[in-house]
XYZ file of C-alpha atoms in Angstrom:
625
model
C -6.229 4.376 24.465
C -7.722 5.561 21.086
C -7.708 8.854 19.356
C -11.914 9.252 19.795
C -12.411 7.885 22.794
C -9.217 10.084 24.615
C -7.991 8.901 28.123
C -11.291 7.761 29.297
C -10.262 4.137 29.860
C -7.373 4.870 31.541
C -8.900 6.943 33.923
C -11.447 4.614 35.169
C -8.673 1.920 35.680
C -6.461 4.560 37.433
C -9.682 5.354 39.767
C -10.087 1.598 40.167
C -6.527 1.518 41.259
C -7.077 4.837 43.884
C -10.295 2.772 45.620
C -7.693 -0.417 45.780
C -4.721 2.021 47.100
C -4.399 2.958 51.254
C -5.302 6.148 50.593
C -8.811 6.385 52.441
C -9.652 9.512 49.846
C -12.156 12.778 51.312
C -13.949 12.439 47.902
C -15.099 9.044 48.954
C -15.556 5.934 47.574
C -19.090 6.422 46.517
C -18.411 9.258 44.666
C -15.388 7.650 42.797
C -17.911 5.044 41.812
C -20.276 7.243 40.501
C -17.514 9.527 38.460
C -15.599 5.420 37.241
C -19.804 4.581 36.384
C -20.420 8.172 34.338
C -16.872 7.762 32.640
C -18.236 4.183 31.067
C -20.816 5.301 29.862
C -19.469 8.117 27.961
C -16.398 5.761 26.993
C -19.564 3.161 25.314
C -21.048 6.489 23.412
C -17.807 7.557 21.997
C -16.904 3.972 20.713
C -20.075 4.264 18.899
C -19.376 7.469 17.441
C -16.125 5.965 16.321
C -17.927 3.503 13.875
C -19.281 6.376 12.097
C -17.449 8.113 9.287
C -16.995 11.641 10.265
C -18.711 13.103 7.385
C -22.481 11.501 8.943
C -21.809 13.250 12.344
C -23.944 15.778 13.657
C -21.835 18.612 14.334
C -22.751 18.856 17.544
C -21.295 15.103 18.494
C -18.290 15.949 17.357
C -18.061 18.831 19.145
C -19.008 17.122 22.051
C -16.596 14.003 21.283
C -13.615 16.848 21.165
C -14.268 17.805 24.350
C -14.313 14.874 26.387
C -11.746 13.419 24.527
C -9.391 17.006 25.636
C -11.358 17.135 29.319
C -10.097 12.979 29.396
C -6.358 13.902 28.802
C -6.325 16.761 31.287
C -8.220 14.490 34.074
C -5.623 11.901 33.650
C -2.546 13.821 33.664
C -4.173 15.400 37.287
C -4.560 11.727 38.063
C -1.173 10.468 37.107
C 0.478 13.060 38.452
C -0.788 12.018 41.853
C 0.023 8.710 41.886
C 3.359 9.286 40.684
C 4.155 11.090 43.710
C 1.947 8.304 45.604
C 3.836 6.022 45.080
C 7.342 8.043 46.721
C 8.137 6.140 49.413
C 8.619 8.306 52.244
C 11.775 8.904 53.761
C 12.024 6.245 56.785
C 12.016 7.603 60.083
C 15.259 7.209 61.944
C 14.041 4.447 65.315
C 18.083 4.494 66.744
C 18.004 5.018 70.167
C 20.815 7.815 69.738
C 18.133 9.827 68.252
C 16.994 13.226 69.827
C 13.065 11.727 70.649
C 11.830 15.158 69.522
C 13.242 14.813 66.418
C 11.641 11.315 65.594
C 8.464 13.182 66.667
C 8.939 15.621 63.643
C 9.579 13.052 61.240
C 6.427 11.270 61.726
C 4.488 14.092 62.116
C 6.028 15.210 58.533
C 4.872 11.805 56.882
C 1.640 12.076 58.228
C 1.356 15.353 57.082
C 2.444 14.843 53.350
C -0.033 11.860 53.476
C -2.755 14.003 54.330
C -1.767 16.796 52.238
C -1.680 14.053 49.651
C -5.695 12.974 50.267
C -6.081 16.617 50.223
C -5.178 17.472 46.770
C -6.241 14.140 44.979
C -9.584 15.191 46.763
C -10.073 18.114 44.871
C -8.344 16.474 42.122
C -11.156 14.148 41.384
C -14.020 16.834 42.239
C -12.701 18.846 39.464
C -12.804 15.634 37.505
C -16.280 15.138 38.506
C -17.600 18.723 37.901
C -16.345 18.052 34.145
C -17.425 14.764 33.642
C -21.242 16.133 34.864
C -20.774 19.149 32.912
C -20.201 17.000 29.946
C -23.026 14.381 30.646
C -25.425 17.091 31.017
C -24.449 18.901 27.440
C -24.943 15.504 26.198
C -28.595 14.885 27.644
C -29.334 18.731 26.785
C -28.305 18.240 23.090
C -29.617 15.035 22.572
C -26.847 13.833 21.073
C -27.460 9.599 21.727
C -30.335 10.356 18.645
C -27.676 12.567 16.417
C -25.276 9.191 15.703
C -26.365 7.903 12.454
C -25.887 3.644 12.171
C -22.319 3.010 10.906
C -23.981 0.959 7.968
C -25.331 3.883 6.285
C -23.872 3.647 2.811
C -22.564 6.959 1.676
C -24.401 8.508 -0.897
C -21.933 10.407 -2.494
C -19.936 9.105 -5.656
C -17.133 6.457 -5.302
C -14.875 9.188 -7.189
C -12.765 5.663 -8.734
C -16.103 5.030 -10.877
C -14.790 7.219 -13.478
C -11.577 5.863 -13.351
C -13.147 2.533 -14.227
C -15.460 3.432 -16.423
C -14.413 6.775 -17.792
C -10.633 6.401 -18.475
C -10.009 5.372 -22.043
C -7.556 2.847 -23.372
C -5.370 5.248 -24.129
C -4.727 6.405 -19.976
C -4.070 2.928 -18.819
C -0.196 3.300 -18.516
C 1.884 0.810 -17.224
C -1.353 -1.462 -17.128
C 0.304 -4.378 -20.166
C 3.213 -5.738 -17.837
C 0.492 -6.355 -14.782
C -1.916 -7.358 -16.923
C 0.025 -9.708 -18.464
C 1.019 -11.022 -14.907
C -2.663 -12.073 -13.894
C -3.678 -13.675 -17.080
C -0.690 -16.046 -16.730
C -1.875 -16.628 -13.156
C -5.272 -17.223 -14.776
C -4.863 -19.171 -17.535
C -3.659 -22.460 -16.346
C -5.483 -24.831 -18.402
C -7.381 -26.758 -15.707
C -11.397 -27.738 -14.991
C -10.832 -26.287 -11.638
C -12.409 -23.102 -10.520
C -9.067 -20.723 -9.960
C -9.141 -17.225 -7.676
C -6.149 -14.908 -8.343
C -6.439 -11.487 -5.917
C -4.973 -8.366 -6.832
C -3.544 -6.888 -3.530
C -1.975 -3.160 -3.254
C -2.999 0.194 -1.132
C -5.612 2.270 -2.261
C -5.442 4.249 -5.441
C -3.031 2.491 -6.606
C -4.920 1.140 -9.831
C -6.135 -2.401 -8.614
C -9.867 -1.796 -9.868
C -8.733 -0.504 -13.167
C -5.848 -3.591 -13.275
C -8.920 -6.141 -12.856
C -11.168 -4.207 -15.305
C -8.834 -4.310 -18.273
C -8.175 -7.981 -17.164
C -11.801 -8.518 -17.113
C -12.487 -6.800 -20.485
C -9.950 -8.905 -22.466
C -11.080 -12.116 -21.216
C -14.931 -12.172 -20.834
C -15.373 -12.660 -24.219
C -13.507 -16.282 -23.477
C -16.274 -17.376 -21.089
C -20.069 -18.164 -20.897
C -21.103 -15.045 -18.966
C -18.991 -12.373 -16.264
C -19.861 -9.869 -13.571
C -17.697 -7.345 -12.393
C -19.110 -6.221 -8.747
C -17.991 -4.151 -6.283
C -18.267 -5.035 -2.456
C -17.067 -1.760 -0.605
C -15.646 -0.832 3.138
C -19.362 -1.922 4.875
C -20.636 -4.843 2.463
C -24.372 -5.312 2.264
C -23.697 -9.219 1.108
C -27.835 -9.690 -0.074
C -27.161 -6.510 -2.656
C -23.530 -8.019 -3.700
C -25.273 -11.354 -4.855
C -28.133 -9.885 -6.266
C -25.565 -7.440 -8.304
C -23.248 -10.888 -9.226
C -26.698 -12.085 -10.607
C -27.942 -9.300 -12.201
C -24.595 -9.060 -14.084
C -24.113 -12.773 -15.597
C -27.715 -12.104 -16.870
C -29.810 -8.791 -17.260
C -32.779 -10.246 -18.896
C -33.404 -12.957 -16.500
C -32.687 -11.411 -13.302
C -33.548 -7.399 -14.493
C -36.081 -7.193 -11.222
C -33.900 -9.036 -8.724
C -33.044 -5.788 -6.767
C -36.957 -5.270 -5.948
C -37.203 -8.931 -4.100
C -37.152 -9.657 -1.036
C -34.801 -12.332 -1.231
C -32.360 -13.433 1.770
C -28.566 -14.125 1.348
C -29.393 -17.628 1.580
C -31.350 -17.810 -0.768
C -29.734 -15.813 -3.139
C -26.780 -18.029 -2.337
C -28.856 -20.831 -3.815
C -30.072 -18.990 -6.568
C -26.415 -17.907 -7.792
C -25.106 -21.856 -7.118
C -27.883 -22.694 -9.380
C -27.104 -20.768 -12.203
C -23.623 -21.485 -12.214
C -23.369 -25.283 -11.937
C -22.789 -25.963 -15.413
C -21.560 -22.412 -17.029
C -18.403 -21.138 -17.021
C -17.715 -18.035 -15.954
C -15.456 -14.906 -14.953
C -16.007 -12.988 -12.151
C -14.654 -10.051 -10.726
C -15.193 -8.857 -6.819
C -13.714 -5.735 -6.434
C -12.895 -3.898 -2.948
C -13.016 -6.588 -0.414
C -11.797 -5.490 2.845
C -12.891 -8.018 5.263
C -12.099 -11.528 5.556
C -16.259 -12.879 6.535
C -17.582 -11.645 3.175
C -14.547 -12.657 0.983
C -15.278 -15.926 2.615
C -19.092 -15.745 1.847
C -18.815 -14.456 -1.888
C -16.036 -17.272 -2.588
C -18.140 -20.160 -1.445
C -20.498 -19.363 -3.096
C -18.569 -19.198 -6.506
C -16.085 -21.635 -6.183
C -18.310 -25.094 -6.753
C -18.153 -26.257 -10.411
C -15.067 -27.901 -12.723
C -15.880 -25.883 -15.788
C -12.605 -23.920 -15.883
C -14.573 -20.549 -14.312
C -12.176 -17.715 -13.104
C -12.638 -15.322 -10.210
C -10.645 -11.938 -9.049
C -10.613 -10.306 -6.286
C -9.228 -6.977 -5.442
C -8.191 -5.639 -1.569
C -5.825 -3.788 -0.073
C -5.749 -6.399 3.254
C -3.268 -9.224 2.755
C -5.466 -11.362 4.829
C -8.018 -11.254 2.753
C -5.939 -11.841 -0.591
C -6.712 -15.704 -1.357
C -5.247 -18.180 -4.310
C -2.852 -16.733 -6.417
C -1.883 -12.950 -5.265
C -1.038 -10.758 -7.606
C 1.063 -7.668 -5.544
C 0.289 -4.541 -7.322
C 3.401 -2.442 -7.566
C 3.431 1.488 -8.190
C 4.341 2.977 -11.504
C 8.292 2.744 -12.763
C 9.496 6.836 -13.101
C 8.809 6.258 -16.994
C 5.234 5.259 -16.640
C 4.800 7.810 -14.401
C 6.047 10.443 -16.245
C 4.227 8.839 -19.418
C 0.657 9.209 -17.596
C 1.561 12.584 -16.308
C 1.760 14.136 -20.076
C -0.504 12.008 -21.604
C -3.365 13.441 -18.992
C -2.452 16.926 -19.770
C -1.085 16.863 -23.051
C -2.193 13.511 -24.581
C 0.849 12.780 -24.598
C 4.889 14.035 -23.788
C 5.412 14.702 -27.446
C 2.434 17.616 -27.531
C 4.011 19.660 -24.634
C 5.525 22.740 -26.096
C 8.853 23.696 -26.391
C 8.617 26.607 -24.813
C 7.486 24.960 -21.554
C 9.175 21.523 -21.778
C 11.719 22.514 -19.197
C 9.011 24.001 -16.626
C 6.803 21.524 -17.237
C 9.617 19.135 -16.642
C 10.893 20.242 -13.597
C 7.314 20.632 -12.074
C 6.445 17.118 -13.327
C 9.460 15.938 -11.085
C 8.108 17.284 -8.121
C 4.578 15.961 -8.456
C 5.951 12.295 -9.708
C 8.096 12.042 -6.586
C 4.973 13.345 -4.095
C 2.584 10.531 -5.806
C 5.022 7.973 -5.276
C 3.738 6.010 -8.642
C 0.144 5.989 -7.543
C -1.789 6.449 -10.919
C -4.945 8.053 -8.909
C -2.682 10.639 -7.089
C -1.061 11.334 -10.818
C -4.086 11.864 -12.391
C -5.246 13.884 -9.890
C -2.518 16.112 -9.536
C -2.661 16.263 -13.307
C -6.220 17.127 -13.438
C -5.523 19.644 -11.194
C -3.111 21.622 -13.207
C -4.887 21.562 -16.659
C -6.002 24.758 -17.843
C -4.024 26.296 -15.315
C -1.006 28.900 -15.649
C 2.837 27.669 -14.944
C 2.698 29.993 -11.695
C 0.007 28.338 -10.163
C 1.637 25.201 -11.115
C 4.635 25.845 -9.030
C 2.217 27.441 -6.100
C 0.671 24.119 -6.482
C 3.675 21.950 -6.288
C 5.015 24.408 -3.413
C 1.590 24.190 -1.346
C 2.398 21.190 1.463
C 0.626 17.987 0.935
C -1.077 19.785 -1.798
C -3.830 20.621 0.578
C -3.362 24.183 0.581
C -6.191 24.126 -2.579
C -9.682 23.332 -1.869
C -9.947 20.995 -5.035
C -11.937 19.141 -5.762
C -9.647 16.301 -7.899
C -7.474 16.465 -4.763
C -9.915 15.874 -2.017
C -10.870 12.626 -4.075
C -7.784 11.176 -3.894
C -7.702 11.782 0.158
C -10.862 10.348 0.651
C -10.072 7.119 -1.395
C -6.745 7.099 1.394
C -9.137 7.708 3.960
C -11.209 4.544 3.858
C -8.877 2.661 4.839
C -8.273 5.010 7.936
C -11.851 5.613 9.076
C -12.241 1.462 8.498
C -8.857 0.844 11.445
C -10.664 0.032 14.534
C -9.879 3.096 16.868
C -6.555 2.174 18.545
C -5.027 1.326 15.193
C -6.204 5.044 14.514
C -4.369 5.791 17.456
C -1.190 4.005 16.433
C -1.305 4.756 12.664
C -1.729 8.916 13.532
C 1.653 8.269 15.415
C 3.614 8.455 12.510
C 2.623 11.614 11.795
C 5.400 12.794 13.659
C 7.927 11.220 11.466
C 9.479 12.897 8.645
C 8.857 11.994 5.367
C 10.549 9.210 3.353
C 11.776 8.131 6.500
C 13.026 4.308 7.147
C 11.016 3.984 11.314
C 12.221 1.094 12.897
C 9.590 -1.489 13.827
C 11.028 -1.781 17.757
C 11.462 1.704 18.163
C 7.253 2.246 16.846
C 6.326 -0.304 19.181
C 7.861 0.506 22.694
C 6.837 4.181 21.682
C 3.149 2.880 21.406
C 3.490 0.903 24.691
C 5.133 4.393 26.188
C 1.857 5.925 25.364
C -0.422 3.585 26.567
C -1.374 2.843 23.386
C -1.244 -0.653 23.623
C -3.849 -3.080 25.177
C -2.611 -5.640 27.542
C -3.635 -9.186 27.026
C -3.335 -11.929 30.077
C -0.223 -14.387 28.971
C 0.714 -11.678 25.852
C 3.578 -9.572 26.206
C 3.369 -5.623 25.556
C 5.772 -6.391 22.692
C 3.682 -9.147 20.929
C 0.840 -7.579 21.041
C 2.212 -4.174 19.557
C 3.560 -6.414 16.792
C 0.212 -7.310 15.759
C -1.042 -3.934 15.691
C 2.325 -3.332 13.286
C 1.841 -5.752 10.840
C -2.137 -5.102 10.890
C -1.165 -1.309 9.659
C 0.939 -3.611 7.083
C -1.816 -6.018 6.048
C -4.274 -2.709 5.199
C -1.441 -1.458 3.167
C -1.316 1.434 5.115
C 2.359 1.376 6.490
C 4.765 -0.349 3.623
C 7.061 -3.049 5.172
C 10.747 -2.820 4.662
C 13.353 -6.197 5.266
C 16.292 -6.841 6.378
C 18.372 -7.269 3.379
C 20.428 -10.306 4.956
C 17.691 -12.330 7.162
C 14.779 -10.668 4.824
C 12.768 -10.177 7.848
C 10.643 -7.296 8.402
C 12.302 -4.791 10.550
C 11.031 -1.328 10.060
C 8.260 0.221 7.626
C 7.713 3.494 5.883
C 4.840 5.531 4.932
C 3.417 6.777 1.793
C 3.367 10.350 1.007
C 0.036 10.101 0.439
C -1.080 8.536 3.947
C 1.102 10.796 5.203
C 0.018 13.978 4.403
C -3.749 12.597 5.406
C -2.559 11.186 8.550
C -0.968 14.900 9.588
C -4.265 16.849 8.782
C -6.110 14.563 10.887
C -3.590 14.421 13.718
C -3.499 18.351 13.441
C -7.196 19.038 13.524
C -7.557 16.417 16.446
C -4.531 18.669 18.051
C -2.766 14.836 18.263
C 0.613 15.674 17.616
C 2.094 18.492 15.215
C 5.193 18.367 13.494
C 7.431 21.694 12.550
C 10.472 21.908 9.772
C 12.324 24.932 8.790
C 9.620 26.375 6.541
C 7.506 26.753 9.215
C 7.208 28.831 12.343
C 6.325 27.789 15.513
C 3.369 30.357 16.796
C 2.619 30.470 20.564
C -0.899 28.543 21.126
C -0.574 27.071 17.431
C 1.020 23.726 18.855
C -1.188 22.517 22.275
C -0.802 19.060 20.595
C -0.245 16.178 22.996
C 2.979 15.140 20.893
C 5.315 17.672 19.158
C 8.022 16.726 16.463
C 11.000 19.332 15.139
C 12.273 18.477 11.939
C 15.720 20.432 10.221
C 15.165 23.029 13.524
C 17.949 25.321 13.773
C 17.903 27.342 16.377
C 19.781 27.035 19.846
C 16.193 27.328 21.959
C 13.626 26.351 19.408
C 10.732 25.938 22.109
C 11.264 29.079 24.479
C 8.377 31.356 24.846
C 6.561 29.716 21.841
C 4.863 26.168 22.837
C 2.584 24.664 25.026
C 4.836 22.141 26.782
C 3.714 21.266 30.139
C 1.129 19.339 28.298
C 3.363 17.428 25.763
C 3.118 13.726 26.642
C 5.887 12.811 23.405
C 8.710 15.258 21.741
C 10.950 14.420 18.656
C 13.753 15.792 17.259
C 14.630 14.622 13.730
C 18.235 16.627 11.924
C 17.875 19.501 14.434
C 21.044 21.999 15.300
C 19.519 23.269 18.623
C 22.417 24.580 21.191
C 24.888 22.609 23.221
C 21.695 22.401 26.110
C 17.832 21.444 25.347
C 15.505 22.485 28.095
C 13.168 20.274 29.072
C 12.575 20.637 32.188
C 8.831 22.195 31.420
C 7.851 18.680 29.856
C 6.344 17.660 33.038
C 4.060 14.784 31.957
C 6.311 13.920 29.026
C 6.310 9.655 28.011
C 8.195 9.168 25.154
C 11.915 11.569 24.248
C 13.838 10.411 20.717
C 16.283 12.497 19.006
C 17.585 11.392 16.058
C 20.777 13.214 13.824
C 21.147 16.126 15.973
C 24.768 15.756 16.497
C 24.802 19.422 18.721
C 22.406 18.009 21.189
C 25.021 16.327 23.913
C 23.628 16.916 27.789
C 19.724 17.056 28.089
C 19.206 19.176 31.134
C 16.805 18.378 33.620
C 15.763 15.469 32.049
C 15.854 13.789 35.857
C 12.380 15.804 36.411
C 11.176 13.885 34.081
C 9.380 11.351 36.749
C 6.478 10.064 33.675
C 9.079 8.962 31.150
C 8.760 5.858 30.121
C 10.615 5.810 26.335
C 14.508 7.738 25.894
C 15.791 7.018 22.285
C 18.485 8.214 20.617
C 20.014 7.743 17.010
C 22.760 9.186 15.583
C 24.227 11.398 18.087
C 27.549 12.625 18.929
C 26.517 11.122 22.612
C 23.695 12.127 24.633
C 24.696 12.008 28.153
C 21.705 11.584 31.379
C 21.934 13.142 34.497
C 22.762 11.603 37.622
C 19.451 11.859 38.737
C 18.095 9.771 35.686
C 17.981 6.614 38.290
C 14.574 8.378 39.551
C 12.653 7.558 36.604
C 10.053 4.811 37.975
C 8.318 4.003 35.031
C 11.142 4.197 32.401
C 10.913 1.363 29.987
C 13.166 1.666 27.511
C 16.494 3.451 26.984
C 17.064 3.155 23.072
């Protein structure tokens, strides 16, 4: 199930699964068929629209895309709901002889009857679902909207805003660059013929470009000729080699960009040149494994003592020595804030020092040691008074100002989301409902993905497996940071960047994914139709009454709330996944037996959380953490 494409392909499996069932429906199997045939085909245009970045949709795709992807939820909680109760067996009529024959007569008659009734209302069930679905197709044939989806290759023709970082930022900015520096010339100066690749590896913004260009710039003078190229999130591989050429010689190659020229060729062309030189190259912002594989080759064939970098944020692409990129101590942190606004700590007046001081604390902690998200935030603030500092620092996420320095800094975090195929999307926007800074346990993440449906199965691959691959994907993008066991040192659990964080809850919010509440904010009736809804440091004894949307809440946390001795759930009809964590108030969850769609119950840290007798009727539970 991914975020763009909604519950589409679960429906059509569920559908395939009511034409395999007894149940000889009124709709008819024809016109089951024809709603499972109109559902693929809008499933096939939204995974298209998924390959393009958002910002090269026509408005009226998106539109469109948000309203099948809403229509697909609501048609599948009609359809679960049904087979839920389908799948009752009904109470066995009593055959004894002792029985009064009349009374045997009744029962059967009353199975019959709630079969029928059954047809009945999974008949109009799916003609609802089919006056939608035609609805939709139409509004899609009306609009045009197959011509509207631009091809996912496109290059962007905005700015890459980490340009100026490169080739703007003076010597002077590049703090905490000597110690890392240092660290990749010792990887690259082992005094050998052979052709050595170090990769610098680390999340975006975190300074890998500007790590490899101050490498770069100290040792190029040490070699025959250099390039420093950049390959990007959708590589065009015949413009990367004719850049790699351009750059180890301008004169010779100053019209390559006008041929016509094939990879192959240029392939050739590059292996040519480079037989007998030696030289340093730098390939910067490889995300992909096929082109770092492609570029390498083609670099990696003389014994001259040449060098090559490479730069990603994907562990699997990383090859040779890897160079881990680590964020900023405090100290350098602090160092770069004041040296972007003040040039330096020691020009910040006196009279501000301790304002300036306690805002810088808030803003080092929210960047986490990213340099991008401290010059940023520093940019942000120059010129600026020391009240709309603090409104600054105060404003959540820092999104609450249309900047422009700021919206840079999200878009360089949200390559590497718009580049997840679209159930990693899924899975990543998950932790969203997680509080910040928090430690999430890699087994707990998983079984809640698989309580979703998130989750593909695989013949002969477990549920389990599989979900671990999707974790430790997240971890090779450097988009969830891994966290070991400090005895075996294996990974159990990850946590997220503030960053990623913040991005990852606008974009869960304004797909109305899941929304997430602490005590600064107030829950607002029709604010929170989310699918998922988290409660962070809630105190109040009913925090939900008269104020949320929950009969459509398919997940509901509860992170260091104080809610009252009972929690009501009992309007969570077609909730999945339950976990409460620290709220030690929370004891007896009452009708939680109602609950006939849960799959996930989790607990952590609770004075003790006691189920229901009636908890044994949960079919499809799967876990009980």
């Amino acid at each position: 199930m991914g975020l763009v494409t909604g519950a589409i392909g679960s429906i059509v499996s569920k559908l395939a699964e009511l034409l395999a069932s007894e149940y000889k429906l009124q709709a008819g199997v024809a016109r089951i068929e024809s709603l499972a045939r109109e559902l693929e085909s809008a499933h096939a245009f939204l995974q298209e629209i998924d390959k393009v970045p958002p910002d090269q949709l026509n408005e009226q795709v998106k539109l469109w895309a948000s309203e099948v992807r809403e229509s697909s939820y609501d048609m599948e909680d009609v359809l679960n709901t049904f087979l839920v109760h389908a799948k009752d067996d009904p109470k066995p009529v009593d055959k004894s002889k002792n029985k009064n024959k009349l009374k045997r007569l009744k029962e059967k008659i009353g199975v019959l009857f709630s079969k029928t009734m059954a047809r009945h209302d999974i008949a109009n069930a799916i003609e609802e679902v089919n006056r939608k679905i035609k609805e939709i197709a139409e509004r899609r044939q009306r609009y045009k909207l197959d011509d509207h989806v631009a091809s996912p290759a496109t290059p962007s023709t905005g700015i890459d805003p980490r340009i100026a970082l490169v080739h703007g930022t003076s010597a002077s900015m590049l703090v905490g660059i000597d110690e890392p520096r240092e660290a990749v010339l010792k990887m690259l100066s082992h005094d050998d013929t052979k052709t050595r690749v170090v990769s610098v590896l680390g999340f975006g913004g975190l300074g890998k470009t500007t790590l490899a260009k101050a490498t770069y710039d100290q040792l190029k003078q040490n070699y025959e000729c250099g390039a420093f190229v950049s390959v990007g999130r959708n590589p065009d591989l015949v413009k990367v080699f004719k850049d790699i050429l351009y750059d180890l010689d301008k004169d010779k190659f100053r019209d390559i960009h006008s041929t016509q020229k094939g990879a192959d060729l240029l392939i050739r062309q590059l292996l040519d040149l480079l037989r007998d030189k030696r030289y340093l190259i730098v390939i910067d912002d490889v995300w992909e494994t096929q082109s770092k594989k492609r570029i390498t080759e083609a670099l990696t064939q003389n014994n001259k003592g040449s060098r090559v970098i490479i730069t990603t944020r994907n562990s699997d692409v990383a090859t040779g020595e890897v160079y881990k990129l680590q964020p900023l101590s405090d100290d350098n942190s602090t160092e770069l804030f004041y040296a972007r606004i003040f040039g330096g700590e020691d020009k910040c007046p006196d009279t501000q020092r301790q304002k300036v001081s306690e805002v810088a604390d808030k803003i080092m902690k929210k960047c986490g040691g990213v340099p991008l998200a401290i010059i940023t935030m520093a940019s942000l603030l120059v010129g600026k008074s020391m009240q709309e500092w603090f409104e600054v620092c105060n404003s959540i996420g820092f999104r609450d100002k249309d900047k422009e320095q700021v919206d840079d800094t999200l878009w360089i975090v949200s390559l590497s989301y718009y580049d997840l195929p679209s159930h990693l999307k899924t899975c990543l926007l998950y932790l969203s409902v997680f509080p910040e800074d928090s430690l999430i346990k890699k087994d707990v993440l998983i079984w809640m993905w698989v309580a979703e449906g998130f989750v593909e199965e695989k013949p002969g691959i477990g549920l389990y497996e599989i979900g671990e691959g999707y974790f430790n994907n997240l971890v090779n993008r450097s988009l969830i940071q891994p966290v070991e066991d400090e005895e075996t040192r294996i990974v159990n659990g990850c946590r997220i960047h503030d960053m990623i964080l913040d991005l990852i809850r606008s974009l869960s919010r304004e797909a109305k994914f899941a929304m997430q509440f602490d005590n600064r904010e107030d829950i607002l009736s029709g604010s929170n139709n989310a699918r998922r809804l988290a409660l962070h440091n809630r105190v109040e004894d009913n925090p939900l009454d008269n104020h949320t949307d929950t009969a459509r809440a398919r997940s509901f946390f509860a992170f260091m709330c104080r809610f009252g001795p009972g929690v009501q759930l009992g309007s969570f009809k077609l909730l999945r996944v339950l976990y409460l964590e620290d709220c030690p108030r929370i004891r007896f969850c009452e009708h939680i037996g109602d609950l006939l769609h849960l799959r996930y119950i989790g607990s952590y840290r609770l004075y003790k959380l006691k189920l229901p007798e009636e908890a044994g009727a949960f079919k499809f539970l799967r876990v009980l953490y």
